[in-house]
Tab-separated table of C-alpha atoms in Angstrom:
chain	number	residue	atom	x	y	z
A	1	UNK	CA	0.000	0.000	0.000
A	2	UNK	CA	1.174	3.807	-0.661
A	3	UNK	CA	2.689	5.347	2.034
A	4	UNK	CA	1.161	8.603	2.743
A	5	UNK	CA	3.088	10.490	5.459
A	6	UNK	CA	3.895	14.351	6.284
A	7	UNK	CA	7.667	14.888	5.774
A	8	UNK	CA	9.322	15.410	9.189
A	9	UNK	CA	11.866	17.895	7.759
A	10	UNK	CA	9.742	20.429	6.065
A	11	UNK	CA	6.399	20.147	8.367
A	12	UNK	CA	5.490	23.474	7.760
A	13	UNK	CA	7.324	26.814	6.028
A	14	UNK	CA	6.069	29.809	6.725
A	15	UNK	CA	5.526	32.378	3.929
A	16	UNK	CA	5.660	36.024	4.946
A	17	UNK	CA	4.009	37.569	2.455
A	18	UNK	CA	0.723	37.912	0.398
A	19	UNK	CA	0.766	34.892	-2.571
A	20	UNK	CA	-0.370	35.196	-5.849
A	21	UNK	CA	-2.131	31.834	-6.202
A	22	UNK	CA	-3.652	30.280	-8.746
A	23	UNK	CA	-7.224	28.040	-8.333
A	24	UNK	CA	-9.447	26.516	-11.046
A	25	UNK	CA	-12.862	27.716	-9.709
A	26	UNK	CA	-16.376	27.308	-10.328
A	27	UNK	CA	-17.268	30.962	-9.543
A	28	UNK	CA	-17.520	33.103	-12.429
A	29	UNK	CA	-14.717	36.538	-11.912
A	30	UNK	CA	-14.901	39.450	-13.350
A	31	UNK	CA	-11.856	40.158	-15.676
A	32	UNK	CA	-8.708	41.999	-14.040
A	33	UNK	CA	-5.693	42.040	-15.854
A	34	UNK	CA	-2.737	43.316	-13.617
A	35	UNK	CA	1.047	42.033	-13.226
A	36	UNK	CA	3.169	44.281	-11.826
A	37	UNK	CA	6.721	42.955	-10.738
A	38	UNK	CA	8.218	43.510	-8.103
A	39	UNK	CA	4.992	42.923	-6.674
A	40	UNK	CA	3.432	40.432	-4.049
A	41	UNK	CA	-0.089	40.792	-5.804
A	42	UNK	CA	-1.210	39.408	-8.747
A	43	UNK	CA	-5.217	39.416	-9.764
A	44	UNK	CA	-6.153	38.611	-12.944
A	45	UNK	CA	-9.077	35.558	-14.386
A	46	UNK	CA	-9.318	33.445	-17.569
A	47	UNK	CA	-12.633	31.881	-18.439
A	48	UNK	CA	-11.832	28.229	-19.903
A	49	UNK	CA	-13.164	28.272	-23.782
A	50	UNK	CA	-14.576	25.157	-22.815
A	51	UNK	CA	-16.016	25.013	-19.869
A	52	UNK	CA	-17.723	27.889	-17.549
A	53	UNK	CA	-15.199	27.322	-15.531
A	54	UNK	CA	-12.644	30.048	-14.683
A	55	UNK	CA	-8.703	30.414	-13.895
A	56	UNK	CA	-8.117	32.607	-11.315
A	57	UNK	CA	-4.972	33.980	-9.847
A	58	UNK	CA	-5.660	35.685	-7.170
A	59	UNK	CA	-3.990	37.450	-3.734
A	60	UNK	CA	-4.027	34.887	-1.068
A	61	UNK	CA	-1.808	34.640	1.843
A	62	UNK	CA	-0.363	31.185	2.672
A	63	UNK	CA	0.780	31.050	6.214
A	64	UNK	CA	1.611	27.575	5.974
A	65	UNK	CA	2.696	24.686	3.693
A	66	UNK	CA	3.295	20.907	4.317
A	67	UNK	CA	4.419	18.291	2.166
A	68	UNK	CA	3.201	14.975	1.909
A	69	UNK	CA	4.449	11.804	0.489
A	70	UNK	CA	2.727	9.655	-1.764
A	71	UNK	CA	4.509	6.090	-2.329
A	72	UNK	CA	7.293	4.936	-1.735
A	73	UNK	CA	11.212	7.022	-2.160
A	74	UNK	CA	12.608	5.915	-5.975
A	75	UNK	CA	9.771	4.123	-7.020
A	76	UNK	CA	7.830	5.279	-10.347
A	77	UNK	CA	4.582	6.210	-8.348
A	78	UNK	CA	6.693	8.214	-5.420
A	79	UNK	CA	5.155	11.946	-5.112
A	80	UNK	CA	5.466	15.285	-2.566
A	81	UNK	CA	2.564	16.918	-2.643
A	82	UNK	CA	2.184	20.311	-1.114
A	83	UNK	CA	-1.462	21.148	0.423
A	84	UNK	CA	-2.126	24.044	3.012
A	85	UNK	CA	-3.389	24.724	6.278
A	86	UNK	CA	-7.445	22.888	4.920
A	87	UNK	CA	-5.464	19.595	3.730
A	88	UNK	CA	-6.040	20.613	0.525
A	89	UNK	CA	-3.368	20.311	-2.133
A	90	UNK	CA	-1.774	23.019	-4.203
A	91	UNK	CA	0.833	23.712	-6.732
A	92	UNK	CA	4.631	24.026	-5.411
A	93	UNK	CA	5.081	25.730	-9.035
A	94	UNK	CA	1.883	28.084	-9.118
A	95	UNK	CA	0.479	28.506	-5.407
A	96	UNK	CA	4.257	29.043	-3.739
A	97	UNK	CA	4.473	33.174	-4.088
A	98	UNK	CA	7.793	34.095	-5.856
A	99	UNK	CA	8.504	37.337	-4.896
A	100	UNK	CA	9.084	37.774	-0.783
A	101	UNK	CA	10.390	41.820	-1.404
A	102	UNK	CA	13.648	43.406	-1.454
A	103	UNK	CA	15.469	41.386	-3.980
A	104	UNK	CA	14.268	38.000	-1.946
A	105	UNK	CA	13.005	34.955	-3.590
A	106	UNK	CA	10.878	31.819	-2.361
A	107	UNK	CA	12.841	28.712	-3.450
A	108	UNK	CA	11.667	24.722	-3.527
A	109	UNK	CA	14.139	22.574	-2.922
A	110	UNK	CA	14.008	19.536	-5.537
A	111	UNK	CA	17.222	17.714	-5.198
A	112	UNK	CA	18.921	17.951	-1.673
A	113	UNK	CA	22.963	18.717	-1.465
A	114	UNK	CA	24.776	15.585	-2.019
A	115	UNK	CA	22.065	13.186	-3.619
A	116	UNK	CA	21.919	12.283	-6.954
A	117	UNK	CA	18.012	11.035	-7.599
A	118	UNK	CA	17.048	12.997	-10.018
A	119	UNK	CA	14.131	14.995	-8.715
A	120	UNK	CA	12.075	17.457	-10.239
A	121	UNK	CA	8.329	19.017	-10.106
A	122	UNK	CA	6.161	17.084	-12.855
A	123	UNK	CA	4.632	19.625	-14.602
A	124	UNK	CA	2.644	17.808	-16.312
A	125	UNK	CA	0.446	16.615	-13.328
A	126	UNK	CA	-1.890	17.972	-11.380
A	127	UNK	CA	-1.034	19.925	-8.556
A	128	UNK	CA	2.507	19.617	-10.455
A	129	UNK	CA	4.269	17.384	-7.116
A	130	UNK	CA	7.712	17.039	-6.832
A	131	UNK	CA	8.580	13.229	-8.513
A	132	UNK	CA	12.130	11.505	-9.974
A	133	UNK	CA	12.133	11.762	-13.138
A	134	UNK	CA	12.131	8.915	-16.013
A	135	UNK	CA	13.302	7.841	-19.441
A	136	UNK	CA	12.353	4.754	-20.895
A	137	UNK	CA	10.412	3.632	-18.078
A	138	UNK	CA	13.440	4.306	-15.801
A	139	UNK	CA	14.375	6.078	-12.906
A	140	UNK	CA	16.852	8.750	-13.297
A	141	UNK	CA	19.864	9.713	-11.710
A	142	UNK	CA	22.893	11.774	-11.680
A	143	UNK	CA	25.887	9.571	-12.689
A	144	UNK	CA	27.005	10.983	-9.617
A	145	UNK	CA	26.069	13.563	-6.463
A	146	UNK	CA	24.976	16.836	-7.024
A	147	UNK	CA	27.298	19.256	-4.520
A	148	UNK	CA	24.262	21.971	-3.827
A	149	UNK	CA	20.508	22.188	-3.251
A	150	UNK	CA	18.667	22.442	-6.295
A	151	UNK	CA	15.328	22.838	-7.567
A	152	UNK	CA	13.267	25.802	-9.000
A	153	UNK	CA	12.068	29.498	-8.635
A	154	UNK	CA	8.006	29.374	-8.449
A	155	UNK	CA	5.521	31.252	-11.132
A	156	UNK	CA	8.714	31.496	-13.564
A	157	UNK	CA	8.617	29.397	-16.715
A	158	UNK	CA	11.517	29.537	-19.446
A	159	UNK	CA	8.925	30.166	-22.839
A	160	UNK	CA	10.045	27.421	-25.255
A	161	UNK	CA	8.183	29.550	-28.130
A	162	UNK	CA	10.582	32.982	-26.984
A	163	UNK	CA	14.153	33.110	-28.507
A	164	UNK	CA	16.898	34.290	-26.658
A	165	UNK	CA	18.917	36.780	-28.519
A	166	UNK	CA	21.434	37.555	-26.126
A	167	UNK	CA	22.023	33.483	-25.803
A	168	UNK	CA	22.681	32.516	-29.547
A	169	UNK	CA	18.697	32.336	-29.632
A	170	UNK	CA	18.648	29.487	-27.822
A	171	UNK	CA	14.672	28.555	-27.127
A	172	UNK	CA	13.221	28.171	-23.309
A	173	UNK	CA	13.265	24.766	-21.858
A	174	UNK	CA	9.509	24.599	-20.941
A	175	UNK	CA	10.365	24.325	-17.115
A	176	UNK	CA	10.274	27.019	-13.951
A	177	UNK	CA	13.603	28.368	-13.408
A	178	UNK	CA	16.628	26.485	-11.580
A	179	UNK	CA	18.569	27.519	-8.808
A	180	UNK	CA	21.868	26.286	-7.507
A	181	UNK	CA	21.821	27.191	-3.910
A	182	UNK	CA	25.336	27.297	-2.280
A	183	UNK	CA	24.965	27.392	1.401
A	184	UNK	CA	26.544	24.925	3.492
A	185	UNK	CA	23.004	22.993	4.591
A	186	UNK	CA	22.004	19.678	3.285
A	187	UNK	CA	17.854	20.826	2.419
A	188	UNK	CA	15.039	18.529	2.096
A	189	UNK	CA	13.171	17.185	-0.962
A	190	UNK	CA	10.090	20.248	-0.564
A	191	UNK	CA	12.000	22.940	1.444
A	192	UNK	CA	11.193	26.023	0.863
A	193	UNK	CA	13.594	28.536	1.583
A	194	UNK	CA	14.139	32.168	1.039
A	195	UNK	CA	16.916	33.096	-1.241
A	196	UNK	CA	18.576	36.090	-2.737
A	197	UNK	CA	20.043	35.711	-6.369
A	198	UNK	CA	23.868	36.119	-6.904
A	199	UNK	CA	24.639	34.945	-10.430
A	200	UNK	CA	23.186	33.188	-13.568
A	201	UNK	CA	24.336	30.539	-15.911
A	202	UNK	CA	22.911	30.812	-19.488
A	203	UNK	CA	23.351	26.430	-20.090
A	204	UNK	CA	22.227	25.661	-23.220
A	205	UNK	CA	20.605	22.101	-23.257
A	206	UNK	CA	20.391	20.022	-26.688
A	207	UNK	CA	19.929	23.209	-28.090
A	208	UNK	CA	17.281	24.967	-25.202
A	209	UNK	CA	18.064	27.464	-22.911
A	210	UNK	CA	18.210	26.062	-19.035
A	211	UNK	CA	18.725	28.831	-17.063
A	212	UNK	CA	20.567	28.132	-13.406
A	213	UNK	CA	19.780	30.923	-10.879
A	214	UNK	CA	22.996	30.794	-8.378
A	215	UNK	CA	21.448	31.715	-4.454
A	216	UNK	CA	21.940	31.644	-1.038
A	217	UNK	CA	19.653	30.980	1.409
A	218	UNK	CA	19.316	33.957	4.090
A	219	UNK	CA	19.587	31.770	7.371
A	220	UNK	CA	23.111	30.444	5.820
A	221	UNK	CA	25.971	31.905	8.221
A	222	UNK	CA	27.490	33.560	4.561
A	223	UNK	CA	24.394	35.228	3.238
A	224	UNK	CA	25.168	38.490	4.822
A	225	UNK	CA	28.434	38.370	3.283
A	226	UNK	CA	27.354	37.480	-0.321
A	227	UNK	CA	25.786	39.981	-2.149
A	228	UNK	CA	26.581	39.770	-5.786
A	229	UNK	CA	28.768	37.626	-8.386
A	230	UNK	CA	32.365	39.177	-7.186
A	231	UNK	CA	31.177	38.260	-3.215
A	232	UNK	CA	30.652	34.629	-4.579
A	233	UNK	CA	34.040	34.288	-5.739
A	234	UNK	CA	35.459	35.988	-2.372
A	235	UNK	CA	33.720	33.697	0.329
A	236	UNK	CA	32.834	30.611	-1.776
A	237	UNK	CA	36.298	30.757	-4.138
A	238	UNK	CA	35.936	28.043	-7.087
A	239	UNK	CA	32.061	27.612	-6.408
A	240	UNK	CA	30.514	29.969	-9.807
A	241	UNK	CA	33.251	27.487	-11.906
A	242	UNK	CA	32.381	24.099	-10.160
A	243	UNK	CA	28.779	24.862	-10.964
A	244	UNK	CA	29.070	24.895	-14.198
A	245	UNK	CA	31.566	22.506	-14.457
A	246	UNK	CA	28.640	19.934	-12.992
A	247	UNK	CA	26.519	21.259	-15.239
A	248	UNK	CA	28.452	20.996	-18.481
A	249	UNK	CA	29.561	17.358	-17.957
A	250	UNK	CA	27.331	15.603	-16.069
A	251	UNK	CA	25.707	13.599	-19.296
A	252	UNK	CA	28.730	12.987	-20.957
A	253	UNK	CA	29.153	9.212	-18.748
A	254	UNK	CA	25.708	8.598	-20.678
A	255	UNK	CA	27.705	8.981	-23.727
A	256	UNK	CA	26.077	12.888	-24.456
A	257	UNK	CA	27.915	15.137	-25.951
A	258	UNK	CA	28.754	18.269	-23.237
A	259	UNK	CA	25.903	21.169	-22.238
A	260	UNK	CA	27.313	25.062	-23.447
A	261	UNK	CA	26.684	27.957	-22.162
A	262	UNK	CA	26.135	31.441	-23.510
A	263	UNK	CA	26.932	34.432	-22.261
A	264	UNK	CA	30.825	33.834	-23.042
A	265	UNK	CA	30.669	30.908	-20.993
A	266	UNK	CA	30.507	32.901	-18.032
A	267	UNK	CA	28.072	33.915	-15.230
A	268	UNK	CA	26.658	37.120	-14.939
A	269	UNK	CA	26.058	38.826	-12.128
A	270	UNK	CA	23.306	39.700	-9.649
A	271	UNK	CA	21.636	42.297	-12.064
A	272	UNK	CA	21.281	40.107	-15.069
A	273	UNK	CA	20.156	37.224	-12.618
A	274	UNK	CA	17.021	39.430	-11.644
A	275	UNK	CA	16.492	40.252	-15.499
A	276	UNK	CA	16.212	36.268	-15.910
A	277	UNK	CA	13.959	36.063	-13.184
A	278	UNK	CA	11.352	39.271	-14.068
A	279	UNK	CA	11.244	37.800	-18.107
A	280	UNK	CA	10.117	34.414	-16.723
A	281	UNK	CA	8.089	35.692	-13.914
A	282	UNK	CA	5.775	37.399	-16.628
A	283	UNK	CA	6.405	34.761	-19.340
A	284	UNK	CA	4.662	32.232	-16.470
A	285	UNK	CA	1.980	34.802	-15.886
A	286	UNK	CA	1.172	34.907	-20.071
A	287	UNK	CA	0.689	30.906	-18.990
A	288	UNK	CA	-1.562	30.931	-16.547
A	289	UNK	CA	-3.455	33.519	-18.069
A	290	UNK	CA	-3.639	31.420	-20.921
A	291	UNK	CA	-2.057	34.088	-23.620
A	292	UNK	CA	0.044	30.985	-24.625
A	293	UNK	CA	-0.840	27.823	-25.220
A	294	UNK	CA	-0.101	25.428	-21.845
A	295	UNK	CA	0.085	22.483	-24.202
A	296	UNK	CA	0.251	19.085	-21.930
A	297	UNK	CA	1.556	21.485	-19.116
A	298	UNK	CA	-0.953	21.364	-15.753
A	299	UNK	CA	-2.109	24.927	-14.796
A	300	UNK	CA	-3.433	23.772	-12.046
């Protein structure tokens, strides 16, 4: 039988500001149309062309998150589901509020420090849960560990139908943002954690950009000290090159050829980091709004 049991390590996380959450509702809204960055309200509604049902994002603050598993750890029907305070489930990718204010970000830990399953929110799915990954029928790992937290940035999505200019117009990936976060914590599989950006890594995937957000989490004993890209290079020397190290080689024991990068095969710094972030932050909200076509992606 499933297993269906709150994770001890991530209970609850506490969000400290309004959400901009997203709920497929029965009641009919009247249409507002308003995204402004930067900001921790979002209201706007989308009537389904096929049902009279509607899409609503809407301000709602989310004291309180738990996870639950579903299943079984690395077996094909293993999930994390997130649900609120009522029991019921919502969307670590569309309910979890991105921005938290002054330049910090809400981050869900997908792949802990030092593990190499690899884990990742199934977009696909409803409720999107955090699952591993498959190919062929197969569970997927990292041919070996990964050496910092990693998962995504909420309400961003990289636009696989918006070409890149600045990064050899390289196509989105279809997938929320990554982030590499540095601090010296082993995380848990559905942490959420509140980050600042430091640097971004254009990697360009078979072809698709994959963008990797480099953060620290603010309760790390280094996050006052690490501010921007040269701060990285001062308290965490070798980290921004290790990073993408991982990232360039890590299919090539599967017999891939290497992952590139733009950008002059360097990171940029804190600046361009938040560009990434606002472009995908809205390109999301064009999603959910349903100005571009979700295809097999769950909006729910």
């Amino acid at each position: 039988m499933a297993a269906a049991r709150v994770l001890a390590n991530a209970t609850t996380t506490t969000t400290t500001a309004a959400a901009a959450s997203c709920f497929l509702s029965k009641t009919s809204f009247l249409p507002k149309h308003t995204l402004p960055f930067n900001s921790n309200f979002i209201s706007l509604s989308r009537t389904f062309p096929s049902s009279r049902k509607s899409f609503s994002c809407k301000a709602l603050y989310i004291p309180e998150v738990k996870t639950k598993e579903q299943g079984q750890p690395e077996t094909l029907d293993y999930r994390v589901f997130f649900t609120d305070q009522s029991g019921k489930k919502v969307s670590p990718w569309h309910d979890i509020p991105l921005h938290l204010g002054d330049g910090v970000f809400n981050f869900i830990v997908e792949i802990p420090k030092e593990t190499s399953a690899k884990m990742e929110v199934a977009t696909d799915e409803l409720f999107t849960p955090i699952k591993q990954d498959t190919k062929k029928g197969k569970l997927r790992y990292y041919p070996y560990n990964i050496n910092w937290n990693y998962g995504l940035l909420p309400q961003t999505w990289e636009d696989p139908s918006l070409a890149n200019s600045e990064v050899e117009g390289a196509f989105g990936d279809n997938d929320p943002v990554d982030v590499v976060e540095i601090g010296e914590s082993d995380r848990k599989i559905g942490e959420i954690l509140k980050v600042k950006p430091l640097a971004a890594l254009a990697m360009i995937d078979e072809g698709e950009l994959d963008w990797k957000i480099v953060a620290i989490s603010l309760d790390d004993p280094k996050a006052s000290l690490v501010n921007d890209i040269d701060d990285v290079e001062k308290h965490f020397p070798g980290t921004l090159t290790a990073i993408r190290d991982w990232f360039r080689d890590y299919k090539i024991p599967d017999g891939k050829p290497a992952n590139k990068f733009g950008l002059g095969n360097k990171p940029a710094n804190k600046d361009y980091a938040l560009k990434v972030i606002e472009e995908t932050n809205k390109s999301w909200a064009n999603l959910v709004k349903r100005s571009i076509p979700s295809g097999e992606l769950s909006l729910v």
